[in-house]
Every structure is written in C-alpha cells, then in structure tokens.
Tab-separated table of C-alpha atoms in Angstrom:
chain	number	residue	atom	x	y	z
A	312	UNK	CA	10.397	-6.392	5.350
A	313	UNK	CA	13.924	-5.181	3.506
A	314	UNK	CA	15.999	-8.891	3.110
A	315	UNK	CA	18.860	-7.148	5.323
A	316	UNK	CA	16.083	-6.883	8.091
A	317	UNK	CA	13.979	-10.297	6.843
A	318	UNK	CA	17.562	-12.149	7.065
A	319	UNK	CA	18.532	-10.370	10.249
A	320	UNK	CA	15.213	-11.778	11.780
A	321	UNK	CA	15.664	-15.373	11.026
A	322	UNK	CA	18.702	-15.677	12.969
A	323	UNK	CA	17.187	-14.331	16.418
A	324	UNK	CA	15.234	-16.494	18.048
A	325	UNK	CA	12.964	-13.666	19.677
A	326	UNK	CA	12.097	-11.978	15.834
A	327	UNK	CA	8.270	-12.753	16.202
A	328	UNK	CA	7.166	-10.254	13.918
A	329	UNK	CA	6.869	-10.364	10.129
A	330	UNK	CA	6.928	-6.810	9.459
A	331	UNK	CA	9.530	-5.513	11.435
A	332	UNK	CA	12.493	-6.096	13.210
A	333	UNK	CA	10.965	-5.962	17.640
A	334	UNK	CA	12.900	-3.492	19.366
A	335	UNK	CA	13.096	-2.692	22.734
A	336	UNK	CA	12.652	1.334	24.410
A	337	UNK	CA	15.899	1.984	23.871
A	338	UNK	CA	15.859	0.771	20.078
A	339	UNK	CA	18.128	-1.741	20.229
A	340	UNK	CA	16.888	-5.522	18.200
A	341	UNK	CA	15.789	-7.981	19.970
A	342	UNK	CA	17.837	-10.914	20.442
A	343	UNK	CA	21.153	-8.561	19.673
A	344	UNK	CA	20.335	-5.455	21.769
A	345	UNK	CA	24.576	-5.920	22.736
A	346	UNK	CA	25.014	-4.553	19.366
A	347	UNK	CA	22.085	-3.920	17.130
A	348	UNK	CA	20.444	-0.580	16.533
A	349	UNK	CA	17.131	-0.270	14.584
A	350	UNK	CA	15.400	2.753	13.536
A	351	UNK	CA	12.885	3.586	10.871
A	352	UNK	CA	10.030	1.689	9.415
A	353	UNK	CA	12.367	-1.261	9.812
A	354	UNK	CA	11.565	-1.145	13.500
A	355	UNK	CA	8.747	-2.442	15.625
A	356	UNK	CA	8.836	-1.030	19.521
A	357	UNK	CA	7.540	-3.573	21.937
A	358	UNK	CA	4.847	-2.379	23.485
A	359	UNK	CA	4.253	-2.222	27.484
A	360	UNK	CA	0.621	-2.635	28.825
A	361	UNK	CA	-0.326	-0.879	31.726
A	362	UNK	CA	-2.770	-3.175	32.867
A	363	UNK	CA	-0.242	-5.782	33.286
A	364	UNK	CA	1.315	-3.464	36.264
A	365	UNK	CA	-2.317	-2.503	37.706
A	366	UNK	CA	-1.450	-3.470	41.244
A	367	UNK	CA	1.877	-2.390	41.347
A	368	UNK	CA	0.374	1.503	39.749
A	369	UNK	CA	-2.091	1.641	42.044
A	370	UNK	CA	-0.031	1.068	45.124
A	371	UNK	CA	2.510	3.262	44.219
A	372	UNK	CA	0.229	6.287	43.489
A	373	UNK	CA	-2.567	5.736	46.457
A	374	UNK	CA	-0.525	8.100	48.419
A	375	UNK	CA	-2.513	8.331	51.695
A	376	UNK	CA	-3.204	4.762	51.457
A	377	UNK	CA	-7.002	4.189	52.096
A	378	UNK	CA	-7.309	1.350	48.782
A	379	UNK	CA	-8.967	4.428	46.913
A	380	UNK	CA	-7.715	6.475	43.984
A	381	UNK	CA	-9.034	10.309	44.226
A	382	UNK	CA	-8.290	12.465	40.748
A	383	UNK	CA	-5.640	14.389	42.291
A	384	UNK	CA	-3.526	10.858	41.953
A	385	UNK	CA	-4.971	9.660	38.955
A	386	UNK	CA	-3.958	13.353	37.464
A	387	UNK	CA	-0.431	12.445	39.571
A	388	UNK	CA	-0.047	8.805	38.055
A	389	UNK	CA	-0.470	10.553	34.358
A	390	UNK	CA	1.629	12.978	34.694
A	391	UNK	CA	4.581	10.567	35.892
A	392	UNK	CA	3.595	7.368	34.548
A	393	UNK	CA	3.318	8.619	31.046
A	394	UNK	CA	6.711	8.255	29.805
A	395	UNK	CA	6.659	4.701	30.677
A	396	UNK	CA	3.122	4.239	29.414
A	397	UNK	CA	2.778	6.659	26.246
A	398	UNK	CA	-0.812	5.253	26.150
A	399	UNK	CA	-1.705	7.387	28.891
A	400	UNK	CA	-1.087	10.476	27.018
A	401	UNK	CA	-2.877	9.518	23.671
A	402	UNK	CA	-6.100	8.869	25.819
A	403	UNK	CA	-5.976	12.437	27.284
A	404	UNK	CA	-5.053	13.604	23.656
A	405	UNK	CA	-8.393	11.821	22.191
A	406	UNK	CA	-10.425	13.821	25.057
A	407	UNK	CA	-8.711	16.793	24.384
A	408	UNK	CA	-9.086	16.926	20.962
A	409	UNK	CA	-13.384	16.105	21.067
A	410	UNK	CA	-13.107	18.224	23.413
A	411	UNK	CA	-11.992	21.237	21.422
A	412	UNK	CA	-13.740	20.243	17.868
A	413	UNK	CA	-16.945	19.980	20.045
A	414	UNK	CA	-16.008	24.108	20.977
A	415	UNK	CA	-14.558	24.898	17.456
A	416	UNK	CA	-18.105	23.291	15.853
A	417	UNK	CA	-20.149	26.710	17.664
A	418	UNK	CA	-17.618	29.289	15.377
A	419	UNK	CA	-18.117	30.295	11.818
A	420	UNK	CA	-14.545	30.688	11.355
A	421	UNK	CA	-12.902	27.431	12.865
A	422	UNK	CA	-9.680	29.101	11.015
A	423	UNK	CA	-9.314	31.582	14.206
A	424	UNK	CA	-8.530	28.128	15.947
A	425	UNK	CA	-4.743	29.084	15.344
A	426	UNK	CA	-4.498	31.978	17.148
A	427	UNK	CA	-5.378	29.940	20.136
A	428	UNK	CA	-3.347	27.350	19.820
A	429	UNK	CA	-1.073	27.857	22.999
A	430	UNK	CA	-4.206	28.245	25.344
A	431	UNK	CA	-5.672	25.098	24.115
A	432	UNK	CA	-3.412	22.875	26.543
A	433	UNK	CA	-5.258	24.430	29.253
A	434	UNK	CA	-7.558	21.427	28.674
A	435	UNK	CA	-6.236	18.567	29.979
A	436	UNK	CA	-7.143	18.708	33.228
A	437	UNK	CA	-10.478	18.458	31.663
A	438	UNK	CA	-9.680	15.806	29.505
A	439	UNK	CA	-8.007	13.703	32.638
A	440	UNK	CA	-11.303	14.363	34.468
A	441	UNK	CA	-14.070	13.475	31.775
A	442	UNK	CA	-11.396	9.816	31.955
A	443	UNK	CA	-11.437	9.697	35.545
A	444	UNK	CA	-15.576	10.084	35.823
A	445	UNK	CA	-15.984	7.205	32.669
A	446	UNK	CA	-14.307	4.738	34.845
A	447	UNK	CA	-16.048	6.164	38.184
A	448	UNK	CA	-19.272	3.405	37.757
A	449	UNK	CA	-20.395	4.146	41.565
A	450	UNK	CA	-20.084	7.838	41.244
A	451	UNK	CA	-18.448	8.646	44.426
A	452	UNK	CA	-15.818	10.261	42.951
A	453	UNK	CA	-12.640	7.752	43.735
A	454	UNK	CA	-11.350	4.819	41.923
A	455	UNK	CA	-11.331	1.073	43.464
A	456	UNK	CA	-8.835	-1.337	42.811
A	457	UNK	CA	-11.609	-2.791	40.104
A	458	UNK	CA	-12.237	0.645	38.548
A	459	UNK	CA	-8.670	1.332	38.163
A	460	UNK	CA	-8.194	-1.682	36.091
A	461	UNK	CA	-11.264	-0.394	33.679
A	462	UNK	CA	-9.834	3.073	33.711
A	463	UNK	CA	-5.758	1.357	32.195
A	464	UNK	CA	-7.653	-0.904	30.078
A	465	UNK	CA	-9.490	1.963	28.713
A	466	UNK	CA	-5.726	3.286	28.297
A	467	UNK	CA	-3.964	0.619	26.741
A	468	UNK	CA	-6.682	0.364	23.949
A	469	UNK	CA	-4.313	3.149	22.230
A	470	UNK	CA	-1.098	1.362	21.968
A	471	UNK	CA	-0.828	1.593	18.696
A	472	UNK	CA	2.512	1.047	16.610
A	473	UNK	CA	4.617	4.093	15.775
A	474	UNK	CA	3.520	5.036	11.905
A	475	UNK	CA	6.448	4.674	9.193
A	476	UNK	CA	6.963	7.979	8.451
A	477	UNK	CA	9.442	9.876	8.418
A	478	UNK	CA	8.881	12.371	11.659
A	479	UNK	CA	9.194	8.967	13.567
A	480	UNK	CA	12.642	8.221	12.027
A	481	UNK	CA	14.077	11.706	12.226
A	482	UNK	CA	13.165	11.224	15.735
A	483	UNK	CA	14.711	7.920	16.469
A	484	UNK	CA	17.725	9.298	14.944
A	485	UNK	CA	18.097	12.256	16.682
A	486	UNK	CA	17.852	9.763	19.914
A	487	UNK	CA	20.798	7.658	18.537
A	488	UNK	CA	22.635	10.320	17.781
A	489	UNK	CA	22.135	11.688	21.598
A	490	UNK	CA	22.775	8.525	23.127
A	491	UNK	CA	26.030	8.115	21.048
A	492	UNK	CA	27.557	11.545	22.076
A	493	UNK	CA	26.668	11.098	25.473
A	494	UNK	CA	28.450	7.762	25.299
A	495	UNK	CA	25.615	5.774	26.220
A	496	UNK	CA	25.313	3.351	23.296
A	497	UNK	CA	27.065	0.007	25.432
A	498	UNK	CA	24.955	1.415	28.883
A	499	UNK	CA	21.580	2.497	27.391
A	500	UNK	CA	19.625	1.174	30.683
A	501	UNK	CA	20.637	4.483	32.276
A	502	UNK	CA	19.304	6.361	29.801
A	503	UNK	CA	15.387	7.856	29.174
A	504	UNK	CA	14.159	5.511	26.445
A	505	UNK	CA	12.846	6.505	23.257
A	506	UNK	CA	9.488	8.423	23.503
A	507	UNK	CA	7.916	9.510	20.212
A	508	UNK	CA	6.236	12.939	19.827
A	509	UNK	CA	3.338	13.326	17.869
A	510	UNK	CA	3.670	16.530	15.473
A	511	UNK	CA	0.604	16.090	13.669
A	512	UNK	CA	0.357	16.179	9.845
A	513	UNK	CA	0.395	19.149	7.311
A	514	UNK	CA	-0.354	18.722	3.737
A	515	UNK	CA	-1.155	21.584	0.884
A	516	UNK	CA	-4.476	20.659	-1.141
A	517	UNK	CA	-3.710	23.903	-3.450
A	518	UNK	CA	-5.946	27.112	-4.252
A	519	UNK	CA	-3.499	28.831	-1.125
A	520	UNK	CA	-4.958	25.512	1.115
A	521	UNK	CA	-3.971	23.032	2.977
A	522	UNK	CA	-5.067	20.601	5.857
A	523	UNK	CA	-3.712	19.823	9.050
A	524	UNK	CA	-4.399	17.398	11.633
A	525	UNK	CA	-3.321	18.504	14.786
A	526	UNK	CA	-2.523	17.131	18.340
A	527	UNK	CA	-4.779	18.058	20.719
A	528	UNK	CA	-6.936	20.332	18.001
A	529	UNK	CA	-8.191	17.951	15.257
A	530	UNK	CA	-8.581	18.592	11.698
A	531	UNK	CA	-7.731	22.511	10.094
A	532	UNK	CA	-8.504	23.839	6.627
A	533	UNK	CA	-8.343	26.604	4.606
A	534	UNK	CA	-6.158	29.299	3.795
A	535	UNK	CA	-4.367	30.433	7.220
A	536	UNK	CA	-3.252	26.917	7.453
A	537	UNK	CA	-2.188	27.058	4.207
A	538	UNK	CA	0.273	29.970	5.502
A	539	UNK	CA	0.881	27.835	8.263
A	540	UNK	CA	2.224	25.471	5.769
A	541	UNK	CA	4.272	27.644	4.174
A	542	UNK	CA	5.901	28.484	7.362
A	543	UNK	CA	6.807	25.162	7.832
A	544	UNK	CA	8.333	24.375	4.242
A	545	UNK	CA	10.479	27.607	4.401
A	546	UNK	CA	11.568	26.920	8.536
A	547	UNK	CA	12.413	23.451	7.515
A	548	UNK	CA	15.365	23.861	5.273
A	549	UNK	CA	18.168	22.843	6.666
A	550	UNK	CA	20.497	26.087	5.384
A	551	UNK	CA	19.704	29.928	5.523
A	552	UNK	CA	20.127	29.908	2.064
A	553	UNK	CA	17.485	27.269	1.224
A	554	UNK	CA	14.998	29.252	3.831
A	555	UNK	CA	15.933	32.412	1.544
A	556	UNK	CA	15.112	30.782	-1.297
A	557	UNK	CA	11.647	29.150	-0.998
A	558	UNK	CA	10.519	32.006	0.651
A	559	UNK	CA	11.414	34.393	-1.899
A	560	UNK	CA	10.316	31.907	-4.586
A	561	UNK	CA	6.904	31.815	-2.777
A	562	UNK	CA	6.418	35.627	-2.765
A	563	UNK	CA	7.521	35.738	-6.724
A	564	UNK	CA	5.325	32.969	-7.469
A	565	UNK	CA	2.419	34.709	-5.343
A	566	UNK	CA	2.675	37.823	-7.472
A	567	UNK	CA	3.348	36.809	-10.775
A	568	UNK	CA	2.288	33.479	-10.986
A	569	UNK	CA	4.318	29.797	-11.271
A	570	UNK	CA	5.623	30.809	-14.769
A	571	UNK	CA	8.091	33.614	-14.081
C-alpha cells in the first residue's frame, strides 16, 4: 500500500485491509466516505453477498407466491438483481463462455469466432438455464427456499476483487467525474453505484499475432485478432491526429518493414 493510503488507513478505525484502502459502491473510504474518494489499485470495494439477503431475494422475486422459484423468475431476479449483485453476472459469463469454447472446439478455424461476436449474447438464456437445472437437485423444474440458497452460494463464489489495472481505474474515474458534474459528490446515495465492466484483455505476441481473452468468448489467437488489436491501438488515441498517425505508421511499417 502507497504511505499516503497506508497512513490514511491507520487513522480510520474501519481500514481492515492491508492492501487497500475499503471502499464502499459509491467509492468513497471507509470511515471518511463525507469526504474521501478512492479510485485505482489504491481501492478495495466491499463486497455484498447475496446469500446474506436469500430470504429477502426470494420473496421479492416469487411473484405468484406459491414458496417456489420457476426459471422465468430466476431469469427475472438476474436480470434486476445484477447490478446490486455483480456476482450474478460473472456466473452466467463462466457458462457462457464453456459454453461457446465447447462450440468453437468443433471448427478448424476458431478465428471466424469474430465475425460472430454480436450473436454470441444470444446465449445467456442458456447459460441462466444450465445454472438454474445445477441447483434443481429434485428435478422438478422449480427452486425451494433450500435450493435457492445453493443456487446464490453457487453465485457468490465469484466475488472476486476488481484487478489493478488500468481499465478498472479509467472506469472509476469516468464515474467520479459523472457524479461530480451531476453534482452528486455530497448526495451519492441517490446515485447508481459503481459497477465495473469487464472488457476483456488484448495483448500482441508478434509475427502479425496477438491473444485475447474475451467476455463471454474465451481465449482468441492468431492473426485476425491481431488486426483486431490494431484496431484498438489506433481507436484508442485520444486525438485524430494520434489515430492518423499509428495507423499510417502501421501500414508503412507493414510494407517496408520497422526500419524505414
């Protein structure tokens, strides 16, 4: 931990954590969330089980009230429930993605992956499904109040802590930055909290390569995802004049080689 942080920590009494400074949803330290923002690698978010709130889930999403979840609520529950339990959403993203390698393993060319890319959501109802029927034990096809709690702990076996890396910060400051032109930095509770976004990962390997770990698709290589990381270098300048010139410096390079 930085000393600004480490020093920070030993005069709050709810600073638990060695690593990091414990935030809450809205980012704000613990023990000082009246005037303390914390973003970066610097910051730990507390994390919410879901299991803790089984009862309280359960009753509010057993809609036609017979003590019995179908998987037209337990799709219902996801869907809203998510942003408070980002768990949730990593479980059906685990499916997902088994899902699709186990489909991508039967092609030659797992490269033609990325021209599918936008159908590939089409999963998840799947993915919610193959989760509902692993906690179903009796088979009939609902949830009981004892299943349910099998099916969140199942869930909150992903809460994970947010990886120090920059896409996480750039995120977190973007949120800051929202909250403080909206005003909201002294009355955050009426705000959404922070929700991270999984991009994936994209790295070049060279020879016109590169690798990249995907959301919802798994692991890519080869050379169209080494154009896909090209794509991403050039798009992610931050002036048209930057864009202008990587991309023309990757088309010279391409043709005449790194020493023109």
């Amino acid at each position: 931990m930085h000393p600004l942080a480490s020093s920070l920590a030993a005069k709050l009494s709810p600073q638990t954590n060695r690593r990091a400074l414990i935030v809450d949803e809205w980012l704000r330290v613990k023990g000082a969330e009246d005037r303390i923002f914390c973003v970066g690698d610097a910051a730990s978010i507390e994390q919410k089980r879901s299991i803790d709130h089984a009862s309280d889930l359960f009753d509010e999403f057993d809609k036609d009230g017979n003590g019995f979840l179908d998987v037209g609520e337990v799709h219902n529950l996801l869907k809203h429930a998510s942003k408070a339990y980002p768990q949730f959403q990593e479980h059906i993203r685990l499916i997902q993605t088994h899902q699709s390698q186990q489909h991508l393993s039967h092609s030659t060319f797992q490269e033609l992956s990325l021209m599918v890319l936008p159908f590939l959501s089409k999963v998840e109802s799947s993915a919610i499904q193959d989760a509902f029927d692993a906690a179903d034990k009796d088979g009939d096809h609902l949830l009981s109040k004892t299943e349910f709690v099998d099916f969140l702990s199942a869930m909150d076996k992903h809460l994970r802590a947010m990886p120090a890396t920059a896409q996480v910060a750039k995120q977190q400051g973007k949120y800051l930055a929202r909250l403080t032109n909206a005003g909201r930095l002294h009355d955050v509770e009426h705000a959404e909290p922070f929700h991270w976004k999984d991009y994936g990962s994209l790295a070049f390997i060279g020879a016109d390569e590169a690798v990249a770990n995907l959301p919802g698709i798994g692991i890519l290589q080869g050379i169209l995802t080494g154009l896909l990381w090209r794509g991403f270098e050039t798009s992610g300048q931050q002036s048209i004049r930057n864009r202008v010139a990587v991309a023309s410096d990757q088309v010279r390079s391409k043709l005449f080689g790194r020493g023109v």
